[in-house]
Short mmCIF file of C-alpha atoms in Angstrom, two decimals:
data_model
loop_
_atom_site.label_atom_id
_atom_site.label_comp_id
_atom_site.label_asym_id
_atom_site.label_seq_id
_atom_site.Cartn_x
_atom_site.Cartn_y
_atom_site.Cartn_z
CA MET A 1 -21.94 17.46 20.94
CA MET A 2 -19.40 18.42 23.78
CA SER A 3 -20.15 14.76 25.80
CA LYS A 4 -19.60 13.18 21.75
CA LEU A 5 -16.50 14.15 20.57
CA ASN A 6 -14.98 13.98 24.53
CA LYS A 7 -16.94 9.94 23.57
CA VAL A 8 -14.67 9.63 20.03
CA MET A 9 -11.24 11.70 21.83
CA MET A 10 -11.27 8.71 24.87
CA LEU A 11 -12.24 6.44 22.27
CA GLY A 12 -9.21 6.89 20.51
CA THR A 13 -7.47 7.00 23.55
CA VAL A 14 -8.38 3.65 24.90
CA PHE A 15 -7.16 3.11 20.81
CA MET A 16 -3.96 3.62 21.67
CA ALA A 17 -2.63 2.60 24.37
CA THR A 18 -3.83 -1.39 23.06
CA ALA A 19 -3.12 -0.76 19.29
CA GLY A 20 -1.30 -3.71 18.72
CA THR A 21 2.37 -3.73 16.03
CA ALA A 22 2.11 -3.64 12.23
CA GLN A 23 3.27 -2.08 9.26
CA ALA A 24 2.21 0.97 9.16
CA ASP A 25 0.94 2.85 6.03
CA GLU A 26 0.59 6.10 7.51
CA ALA A 27 -1.25 8.80 5.36
CA LEU A 28 1.78 12.63 5.26
CA PHE A 29 -1.11 14.75 4.22
CA GLY A 30 -4.36 15.98 5.90
CA TYR A 31 -6.29 15.89 2.96
CA LEU A 32 -3.98 14.43 -0.47
CA ARG A 33 -4.01 10.84 -1.08
CA GLY A 34 -0.24 9.25 -1.55
CA ALA A 35 0.71 5.78 -4.12
CA GLU A 36 0.63 3.32 -0.93
CA THR A 37 -1.02 0.99 -0.70
CA LEU A 38 -1.77 -1.56 2.64
CA PRO A 39 0.25 -4.94 2.70
CA LYS A 40 -0.93 -7.71 2.19
CA GLY A 41 -3.55 -8.41 5.40
CA ALA A 42 -2.42 -5.48 8.30
CA ASN A 43 -5.86 -3.49 8.12
CA GLU A 44 -6.19 -0.28 9.98
CA VAL A 45 -7.77 2.25 11.58
CA VAL A 46 -8.38 5.72 10.37
CA GLN A 47 -10.45 8.50 13.16
CA HIS A 48 -11.00 11.10 10.98
CA LEU A 49 -12.06 14.71 12.42
CA THR A 50 -12.47 18.18 10.25
CA ARG A 51 -13.78 21.43 11.58
CA ARG A 52 -15.21 24.09 9.16
CA TRP A 53 -15.78 27.05 9.99
CA ASP A 54 -16.40 30.63 9.00
CA LYS A 55 -18.34 31.89 5.79
CA GLY A 56 -17.75 36.22 6.35
CA MET A 57 -22.06 36.49 8.11
CA GLY A 58 -23.52 34.81 11.53
CA GLU A 59 -22.34 31.96 12.81
CA TYR A 60 -21.04 28.78 11.53
CA THR A 61 -18.94 26.09 13.44
CA ALA A 62 -19.03 22.25 11.38
CA TYR A 63 -17.35 19.22 12.16
CA ASP A 64 -17.51 16.67 9.47
CA SER A 65 -16.18 12.59 11.58
CA LYS A 66 -14.64 9.64 8.96
CA THR A 67 -14.23 6.68 11.14
CA GLU A 68 -12.57 4.52 8.28
CA LEU A 69 -11.45 0.19 8.48
CA GLU A 70 -9.22 -0.35 6.04
CA HIS A 71 -7.74 -3.95 4.89
CA GLY A 72 -4.47 -4.67 2.59
CA PHE A 73 -6.83 -7.56 0.79
CA THR A 74 -3.68 -7.98 -1.30
CA ASP A 75 0.45 -6.25 -1.40
CA ARG A 76 -1.41 -3.59 -4.84
CA PHE A 77 -5.01 -3.38 -3.75
CA THR A 78 -6.80 -2.22 -0.33
CA GLY A 79 -10.67 -1.73 0.51
CA ALA A 80 -11.70 0.38 3.28
CA ALA A 81 -15.40 1.68 4.27
CA TYR A 82 -15.92 4.65 6.56
CA LEU A 83 -18.64 5.12 8.61
CA LEU A 84 -19.75 9.15 8.00
CA GLY A 85 -20.97 11.73 10.58
CA GLN A 86 -21.42 15.67 11.37
CA ALA A 87 -22.57 18.04 12.73
CA VAL A 88 -23.31 21.24 12.05
CA LYS A 89 -24.13 25.12 14.09
CA SER A 90 -25.48 27.40 11.45
CA GLN A 91 -27.09 30.92 13.09
CA GLY A 92 -27.85 34.14 11.16
CA LEU A 93 -27.15 32.70 7.46
CA GLN A 94 -29.73 31.81 5.03
CA ILE A 95 -28.18 31.04 1.81
CA ASP A 96 -31.45 30.61 -0.74
CA GLY A 97 -30.94 26.63 -1.48
CA TYR A 98 -28.48 26.18 0.71
CA ILE A 99 -29.13 27.17 3.88
CA PRO A 100 -32.79 26.89 4.81
CA ALA A 101 -32.41 27.70 8.38
CA ASP A 102 -30.67 28.04 12.20
CA ILE A 103 -29.46 24.26 13.07
CA ASN A 104 -26.66 22.92 15.20
CA THR A 105 -27.86 19.60 15.09
CA GLY A 106 -24.28 18.18 17.47
CA MET A 107 -23.08 14.23 16.43
CA GLN A 108 -25.15 11.98 13.73
CA LEU A 109 -24.26 9.44 11.13
CA SER A 110 -24.75 10.92 8.18
CA GLY A 111 -23.77 8.52 5.62
CA VAL A 112 -21.26 5.36 4.70
CA GLU A 113 -19.10 5.13 2.38
CA LEU A 114 -16.30 2.16 0.65
CA SER A 115 -13.76 2.98 -1.05
CA ALA A 116 -10.63 0.59 -3.22
CA LYS A 117 -7.60 1.92 -4.22
CA TYR A 118 -5.20 -0.19 -6.66
CA ASN A 119 -1.00 0.38 -6.60
CA PHE A 120 -0.25 0.67 -10.31
CA LEU A 121 3.65 1.90 -9.29
CA SER A 122 5.11 2.27 -6.27
CA PRO A 123 6.87 4.95 -5.09
CA ALA A 124 9.55 2.88 -3.17
CA LYS A 125 10.66 0.80 -5.29
CA ASP A 126 9.67 1.45 -9.75
CA ASP A 127 11.39 5.92 -8.52
CA PHE A 128 7.88 7.13 -8.78
CA GLY A 129 4.44 5.51 -7.56
CA LEU A 130 1.28 5.98 -9.16
CA ALA A 131 -2.43 4.53 -7.96
CA ALA A 132 -6.08 4.66 -8.94
CA TYR A 133 -8.91 4.77 -6.05
CA VAL A 134 -12.26 4.80 -6.35
CA SER A 135 -15.35 4.96 -3.36
CA GLY A 136 -18.68 5.49 -3.02
CA ALA A 137 -20.69 6.90 -0.96
CA TYR A 138 -24.21 7.55 0.40
CA LYS A 139 -24.99 10.20 2.92
CA ARG A 140 -28.60 10.93 4.22
CA LEU A 141 -27.53 14.65 5.66
CA ASP A 142 -26.56 18.00 4.05
CA ARG A 143 -23.15 18.56 4.86
CA THR A 144 -24.04 22.76 4.08
CA SER A 145 -27.13 23.53 5.89
CA GLY A 146 -27.47 20.27 8.39
CA GLN A 147 -30.66 19.68 6.74
CA LYS A 148 -31.53 16.15 5.32
CA LYS A 149 -30.39 15.22 1.97
CA ASP A 150 -30.54 11.98 0.55
CA ALA A 151 -27.47 12.02 -1.54
CA TYR A 152 -24.94 9.12 -3.81
CA GLN A 153 -21.86 10.50 -4.18
CA VAL A 154 -19.15 8.40 -6.47
CA GLU A 155 -14.56 10.05 -7.09
CA ALA A 156 -12.08 8.21 -9.13
CA TRP A 157 -8.89 8.96 -7.99
CA LEU A 158 -5.63 8.80 -10.25
CA LEU A 159 -2.36 9.23 -7.12
CA ALA A 160 1.37 10.32 -8.00
CA GLN A 161 3.25 10.50 -5.84
CA LYS A 162 7.87 10.77 -6.02
CA ASN A 163 10.19 10.78 -3.37
CA PHE A 164 12.93 12.17 -3.36
CA LEU A 165 16.43 13.01 -0.71
CA ASP A 166 16.46 9.39 0.39
CA ASP A 167 12.26 9.11 0.96
CA GLN A 168 12.83 11.70 3.46
CA LEU A 169 11.26 14.30 0.91
CA VAL A 170 7.69 13.66 -0.37
CA TRP A 171 5.51 15.11 -3.64
CA VAL A 172 2.20 14.19 -3.95
CA GLY A 173 0.14 15.23 -6.67
CA ASN A 174 -4.29 13.94 -6.90
CA VAL A 175 -6.66 14.08 -9.91
CA GLY A 176 -10.30 13.91 -9.18
CA LEU A 177 -13.25 13.70 -10.63
CA GLU A 178 -16.49 13.63 -8.37
CA SER A 179 -20.27 12.67 -9.09
CA THR A 180 -23.27 13.47 -7.33
CA TYR A 181 -27.02 12.63 -7.31
CA ALA A 182 -28.91 14.17 -4.64
CA VAL A 183 -32.33 15.06 -2.89
CA ARG A 184 -33.37 17.54 -0.07
CA LEU A 185 -35.75 16.32 2.06
CA PRO A 186 -38.21 18.27 3.09
CA ILE A 187 -38.21 19.98 6.07
CA ALA A 188 -41.27 19.01 8.17
CA GLY A 189 -42.76 22.75 9.69
CA ALA A 190 -41.21 24.93 8.02
CA ASN A 191 -43.16 26.22 5.24
CA LEU A 192 -40.86 26.91 2.29
CA THR A 193 -40.80 27.47 -0.73
CA GLU A 194 -38.74 26.04 -4.54
CA GLU A 195 -36.72 29.00 -4.21
CA GLN A 196 -35.50 29.18 -0.23
CA TRP A 197 -35.17 25.13 -0.56
CA PRO A 198 -35.75 22.93 -4.11
CA THR A 199 -36.02 19.70 -2.75
CA THR A 200 -36.06 18.68 -6.84
CA PRO A 201 -32.99 15.21 -7.31
CA GLU A 202 -29.45 17.45 -8.44
CA MET A 203 -26.79 16.35 -10.15
CA GLU A 204 -23.31 17.40 -9.63
CA ILE A 205 -19.98 16.98 -11.22
CA GLY A 206 -16.81 17.65 -9.69
CA ILE A 207 -12.69 18.39 -10.37
CA LEU A 208 -10.94 18.15 -8.34
CA ALA A 209 -7.08 19.04 -7.52
CA GLY A 210 -4.09 18.77 -4.79
CA THR A 211 -0.51 18.58 -4.33
CA GLY A 212 1.77 18.68 -1.51
CA LEU A 213 5.53 17.71 -0.19
CA SER A 214 6.31 16.92 2.91
CA TYR A 215 9.61 16.48 4.40
CA ARG A 216 10.42 14.68 7.28
CA VAL A 217 12.18 16.82 9.80
CA ALA A 218 13.27 14.92 12.83
CA PRO A 219 12.28 10.84 13.43
CA ASN A 220 8.86 9.95 13.33
CA TRP A 221 8.19 13.75 12.08
CA PHE A 222 7.23 14.99 8.86
CA VAL A 223 6.35 18.69 8.59
CA GLY A 224 4.78 20.23 4.90
CA ALA A 225 1.85 22.24 2.83
CA GLU A 226 -0.58 21.51 0.35
CA MET A 227 -3.31 22.86 -1.46
CA MET A 228 -6.83 21.66 -2.53
CA TYR A 229 -8.61 22.73 -6.00
CA ASP A 230 -12.16 22.34 -5.82
CA SER A 231 -14.56 23.32 -8.44
CA GLU A 232 -18.30 22.03 -8.99
CA TYR A 233 -20.22 21.60 -12.49
CA GLU A 234 -23.90 21.74 -12.92
CA THR A 235 -25.99 21.81 -16.45
CA GLN A 236 -28.01 25.35 -15.52
CA VAL A 237 -25.00 27.11 -14.46
CA GLY A 238 -22.17 25.12 -15.60
CA ARG A 239 -18.66 25.79 -12.78
CA GLU A 240 -21.33 26.84 -10.04
CA ARG A 241 -18.10 27.12 -7.46
CA TRP A 242 -14.85 27.00 -7.79
CA SER A 243 -11.97 27.16 -4.30
CA VAL A 244 -8.71 26.74 -3.80
CA GLN A 245 -7.83 25.73 -0.08
CA ALA A 246 -3.76 25.47 0.93
CA GLY A 247 -1.91 24.91 4.95
CA PRO A 248 1.03 23.45 6.01
CA ASN A 249 0.77 19.64 7.38
CA VAL A 250 2.43 17.69 10.52
CA HIS A 251 2.31 14.16 11.05
CA TYR A 252 3.85 12.26 13.91
CA GLY A 253 4.38 8.12 13.35
CA ALA A 254 5.19 5.90 16.40
CA LYS A 255 5.60 2.49 16.67
CA ASP A 256 1.01 1.01 15.57
CA TRP A 257 -0.52 4.79 15.76
CA TRP A 258 -0.12 8.07 13.68
CA PHE A 259 -1.56 11.86 13.94
CA THR A 260 -1.87 14.02 10.52
CA ALA A 261 -3.05 17.61 11.39
CA THR A 262 -3.54 20.61 8.13
CA TRP A 263 -4.78 23.90 8.38
CA LEU A 264 -6.33 24.77 5.01
CA PRO A 265 -8.06 27.55 4.91
CA GLN A 266 -9.90 28.62 1.20
CA LEU A 267 -7.16 31.49 -0.50
CA ALA A 268 -8.95 32.06 -3.08
CA GLY A 269 -13.11 31.49 -4.72
CA GLY A 270 -15.36 31.88 -6.62
CA GLY A 271 -18.70 30.99 -8.54
CA PHE A 272 -22.20 31.46 -10.87
CA GLU A 273 -23.01 33.65 -6.75
CA THR A 274 -22.92 34.55 -3.14
CA TYR A 275 -24.82 35.17 -0.45
CA PRO A 276 -26.76 38.79 -0.23
CA GLY A 277 -24.35 40.86 1.81
CA GLN A 278 -21.76 38.34 0.84
CA THR A 279 -18.12 40.53 2.17
CA ASP A 280 -15.72 38.88 0.79
CA THR A 281 -16.16 37.93 -2.76
CA SER A 282 -13.22 36.95 -2.71
CA LEU A 283 -13.83 34.76 -1.64
CA HIS A 284 -16.52 30.37 -2.19
CA LEU A 285 -18.44 30.69 0.92
CA ILE A 286 -21.94 29.27 -0.27
CA GLU A 287 -20.82 25.60 -0.27
CA LYS A 288 -17.71 26.72 1.69
CA THR A 289 -15.36 28.16 4.68
CA LYS A 290 -13.14 30.74 4.91
CA GLN A 291 -11.36 28.65 7.78
CA GLU A 292 -10.70 24.20 7.79
CA PHE A 293 -8.82 22.12 10.51
CA ARG A 294 -8.35 18.40 9.85
CA VAL A 295 -6.88 15.64 12.24
CA LYS A 296 -6.19 12.11 10.88
CA VAL A 297 -5.21 9.53 14.04
CA GLY A 298 -4.87 6.05 12.82
CA PHE A 299 -4.61 3.27 14.50
CA ASN A 300 -2.07 -0.49 12.64
CA PHE A 301 -3.49 -3.75 13.32
CA MET B 1 -16.99 25.67 26.35
CA SER B 2 -16.41 27.20 23.15
CA ASN B 3 -16.03 25.97 19.88
CA TYR B 4 -12.17 26.53 20.24
CA ASP B 5 -11.53 25.95 23.69
CA ARG B 6 -12.99 21.89 22.26
CA TRP B 7 -10.86 21.48 19.02
CA LEU B 8 -7.78 22.44 21.83
CA MET B 9 -8.93 18.64 24.02
CA VAL B 10 -7.38 17.36 20.08
CA PRO B 11 -3.49 18.60 20.65
CA ALA B 12 -4.06 17.91 24.68
CA LEU B 13 -4.72 14.23 23.96
CA ILE B 14 -2.23 13.85 20.91
CA ILE B 15 0.80 15.84 22.31
CA PRO B 16 1.23 13.18 25.61
CA ALA B 17 0.60 10.25 24.02
CA VAL B 18 3.79 11.71 21.29
CA ALA B 19 6.17 12.55 24.71
CA SER B 20 5.38 9.65 25.87
CA ALA B 21 6.09 7.07 23.08
CA PRO B 22 8.62 4.55 24.41
CA ALA B 23 11.68 5.45 21.17
CA TYR B 24 12.00 1.18 19.47
CA ALA B 25 15.02 0.23 19.37
CA VAL B 26 16.66 -2.97 19.20
CA GLN B 27 20.38 -3.01 19.29
CA TYR B 28 21.83 -6.91 18.11
CA MET B 29 25.22 -6.44 17.99
CA ASN B 30 28.00 -4.22 18.96
CA VAL B 31 31.23 -3.33 15.99
CA GLU B 32 33.16 -6.49 18.27
CA GLN B 33 29.91 -8.79 17.36
CA ALA B 34 29.20 -7.97 14.03
CA GLN B 35 33.05 -8.09 13.13
CA LYS B 36 33.47 -11.29 15.02
CA VAL B 37 29.85 -12.62 12.91
CA LEU B 38 31.87 -11.10 9.38
CA PHE B 39 35.69 -12.73 9.69
CA PRO B 40 35.30 -15.61 12.33
CA ALA B 41 38.90 -16.17 10.79
CA ALA B 42 40.05 -13.02 11.64
CA GLU B 43 43.18 -11.77 14.62
CA GLY B 44 42.26 -8.01 14.10
CA PHE B 45 40.97 -5.05 12.40
CA GLU B 46 43.28 -1.88 11.46
CA ALA B 47 40.50 1.63 10.88
CA ARG B 48 40.91 2.66 8.10
CA THR B 49 37.99 6.45 8.34
CA ILE B 50 38.68 7.77 4.86
CA GLN B 51 37.05 10.50 4.20
CA LEU B 52 35.88 11.53 1.04
CA THR B 53 36.22 14.06 -1.31
CA ALA B 54 33.77 15.87 -3.74
CA GLU B 55 35.78 13.84 -6.61
CA GLN B 56 35.22 10.73 -5.23
CA LYS B 57 31.96 11.23 -3.77
CA SER B 58 30.40 11.55 -7.42
CA ALA B 59 32.61 8.93 -8.95
CA ILE B 60 30.63 6.80 -6.61
CA GLU B 61 27.05 8.62 -7.03
CA ALA B 62 27.97 8.36 -10.67
CA SER B 63 28.16 4.46 -11.10
CA SER B 64 25.88 3.08 -7.98
CA GLY B 65 22.92 5.40 -8.80
CA VAL B 66 22.70 6.02 -4.82
CA ARG B 67 23.35 10.10 -3.62
CA VAL B 68 26.17 9.34 -0.69
CA ARG B 69 24.87 11.72 2.48
CA VAL B 70 27.93 11.05 4.91
CA ALA B 71 31.14 12.33 3.17
CA GLU B 72 33.70 10.11 6.05
CA ILE B 73 33.54 5.87 5.15
CA LYS B 74 34.01 3.26 8.45
CA ALA B 75 35.86 0.96 6.95
CA TRP B 76 37.63 -1.84 9.06
CA ARG B 77 40.83 -3.80 7.12
CA ALA B 78 40.51 -7.01 8.20
CA ILE B 79 43.92 -9.23 9.30
CA GLN B 80 43.81 -13.06 9.08
CA GLY B 81 47.19 -14.95 8.87
CA GLY B 82 49.43 -11.16 9.18
CA LYS B 83 48.14 -10.80 5.85
CA PRO B 84 44.65 -7.98 4.84
CA SER B 85 41.90 -10.22 4.07
CA GLY B 86 38.54 -7.99 3.51
CA TRP B 87 36.85 -4.88 4.32
CA PHE B 88 34.61 -4.15 7.15
CA LEU B 89 32.80 -1.60 6.50
CA LEU B 90 29.70 -0.02 9.29
CA ASP B 91 27.00 2.44 7.16
CA GLU B 92 23.75 3.72 8.08
CA VAL B 93 20.73 4.20 6.45
CA TYR B 94 17.13 5.90 6.57
CA GLY B 95 14.68 3.53 7.08
CA LYS B 96 10.95 5.11 6.97
CA HIS B 97 12.15 7.85 9.85
CA GLU B 98 14.80 6.52 12.12
CA PHE B 99 17.95 5.56 10.88
CA ILE B 100 19.46 1.19 10.56
CA THR B 101 23.66 0.95 11.56
CA TYR B 102 24.90 -2.17 9.39
CA ALA B 103 27.76 -3.48 8.59
CA VAL B 104 29.01 -5.00 5.11
CA ALA B 105 31.72 -7.18 4.95
CA LEU B 106 34.02 -7.50 1.46
CA GLY B 107 36.52 -10.02 0.69
CA MET B 108 39.39 -9.82 -1.32
CA ASP B 109 37.97 -9.37 -4.47
CA GLY B 110 35.85 -6.72 -2.98
CA ALA B 111 32.08 -9.63 -2.21
CA VAL B 112 30.27 -9.03 -0.47
CA LYS B 113 31.03 -11.96 2.74
CA GLY B 114 28.28 -10.64 4.43
CA VAL B 115 25.77 -8.58 5.33
CA GLU B 116 24.78 -7.55 9.89
CA ILE B 117 22.42 -5.35 11.08
CA LEU B 118 24.17 -3.65 14.46
CA ASP B 119 21.47 -0.81 15.19
CA TYR B 120 17.54 -1.10 13.86
CA ARG B 121 15.45 1.73 15.47
CA GLU B 122 12.81 1.40 12.94
CA THR B 123 9.31 0.39 14.43
CA HIS B 124 8.29 -1.40 11.68
CA GLY B 125 9.78 -3.75 9.59
CA SER B 126 12.59 -5.86 11.57
CA GLU B 127 12.52 -8.03 8.93
CA VAL B 128 15.20 -6.48 7.14
CA ASN B 129 17.57 -8.49 9.51
CA ASN B 130 16.00 -12.28 8.65
CA ALA B 131 19.34 -14.08 8.15
CA LYS B 132 17.57 -14.90 4.40
CA TRP B 133 16.66 -12.06 3.43
CA ARG B 134 20.52 -10.57 3.99
CA ALA B 135 22.08 -13.67 2.11
CA GLN B 136 20.62 -12.76 -0.95
CA PHE B 137 23.26 -9.99 -0.94
CA THR B 138 26.44 -12.04 -0.91
CA GLY B 139 29.23 -12.87 -3.51
CA LYS B 140 27.27 -8.84 -4.93
CA LYS B 141 29.77 -6.90 -6.53
CA ALA B 142 29.88 -3.15 -7.70
CA GLY B 143 28.11 -2.78 -11.52
CA ASP B 144 25.57 -5.26 -10.82
CA THR B 145 22.17 -4.77 -10.91
CA LEU B 146 21.01 -4.81 -6.83
CA LYS B 147 17.39 -3.42 -7.97
CA LEU B 148 14.40 -5.25 -5.58
CA ASP B 149 11.92 -7.50 -7.23
CA GLU B 150 15.34 -7.11 -9.20
CA ASP B 151 18.33 -9.23 -8.08
CA ILE B 152 17.30 -8.78 -4.23
CA LYS B 153 13.19 -9.65 -2.81
CA ASN B 154 11.17 -7.20 -1.69
CA ILE B 155 9.29 -8.19 2.04
CA SER B 156 6.12 -6.33 1.95
CA GLY B 157 5.52 -3.97 4.39
CA ALA B 158 9.18 -3.38 4.52
CA THR B 159 9.50 -1.90 1.57
CA LEU B 160 11.42 1.46 2.28
CA SER B 161 13.94 -0.85 5.19
CA CYS B 162 14.77 -2.84 1.91
CA LYS B 163 15.12 -0.33 -0.17
CA HIS B 164 17.47 1.92 1.53
CA LEU B 165 19.89 -1.21 3.17
CA THR B 166 19.60 -2.46 -0.15
CA ASP B 167 20.73 1.55 -2.22
CA GLY B 168 23.76 1.11 1.21
CA VAL B 169 25.76 -2.27 0.10
CA LYS B 170 25.01 -0.66 -3.85
CA ARG B 171 27.11 2.92 -2.63
CA LEU B 172 30.17 0.78 -1.05
CA LEU B 173 30.07 -1.87 -2.90
CA ALA B 174 30.68 1.96 -5.01
CA THR B 175 33.17 2.97 -2.78
CA TYR B 176 35.08 0.33 -2.82
CA ALA B 177 35.10 0.48 -6.58
CA THR B 178 36.11 3.84 -6.05
CA VAL B 179 39.03 4.42 -3.50
CA LEU B 180 39.12 1.23 -1.25
CA LYS B 181 40.63 -1.29 -3.70
#
């Protein structure tokens, strides 16, 4: 785990030293998306790293890695491909159907993703920005338990953006629909019942919405806050879970690279069930954690 | 090493990179050089710094639709053959992260004679210094549209610089019509 993280960081440092000049399409937010697209012919590599930790019992820490290559096909249409990775360490917490066993995986390749973003209205030119974003992903690992699970996921988002004060203050609003088909794979050597680790296919629909503000506080520096509502529905139980996360973010944009960091703790949550022994029942802690922190570093070329 | 220690590697790598990031400033010309370029036949310039009143600010904002961020107008009257031949206005607008310092020359009829970029500190979008792009402003007067993708072409990848300079010229034309005419 340590050596792999080191490698990711070193790779980033090498990129910083070698990236060429280009126009930036900087992400001011860690979790939300703005309505702008890359200029035609521009490229961007973005490394996302998210830490999720604390389920209120035992020891739980997970890292999600996302390595993104983005290309501006036209001024309005941007496409991207992603390599997904994850590491899950969970000890002293077993939840039927979600976390069947203690695990410490280290960083592993967990999936691939493709996305497309189309800009209808530019926040800089049209006073109000609007874009559509769609993505499709295949994932081979379960982000909660770290166990093997085949999942096919599509997302569709509407992204709104309004700039104020000579574009120094940026508001974004996102609404999204997420649809997932997933099958958990049997765990070799483990004698688990269908209740502990169901291996029948499942379908889930997620409704997500978020909003945030970012303000230029000094040359190259933006500081803001963002909030994300995340919910999941399935046939048997209706709304299986919901959560609201919110927190501060900071963004720095340099000549040909930028970074954004966001702390997004869960403020409220709930759903169909809590895990046995869960003490903090004002949060959803089965699939979500109490804490999340994300760093994104982008390089333009 | 704990997870917290591992996580601290992120800022530990980013902060030195930020601290060592050089400033990207290009000074194309100073005020005197810009005055010479925009009014080559002028024999002198009379400085006329103007402090806008609240009413004047409101009037400029109402007629241009652009926010007046600074109340002080840095203006020079160009003198040619002992008579005023136009106005040289020095201004600053935001690019994306940094200020762009530019100058607008107005003829005695209030129309734009030329626009020059003096300092460009932005990391991107320096294409706004392209003479062909700046020439789009020549002849513009107070009340003209001055809007990106309409009478002023945008430069892809430099949208914010294009927009803020276009708004800046529009604001200066409204300033001329309100307090300099």
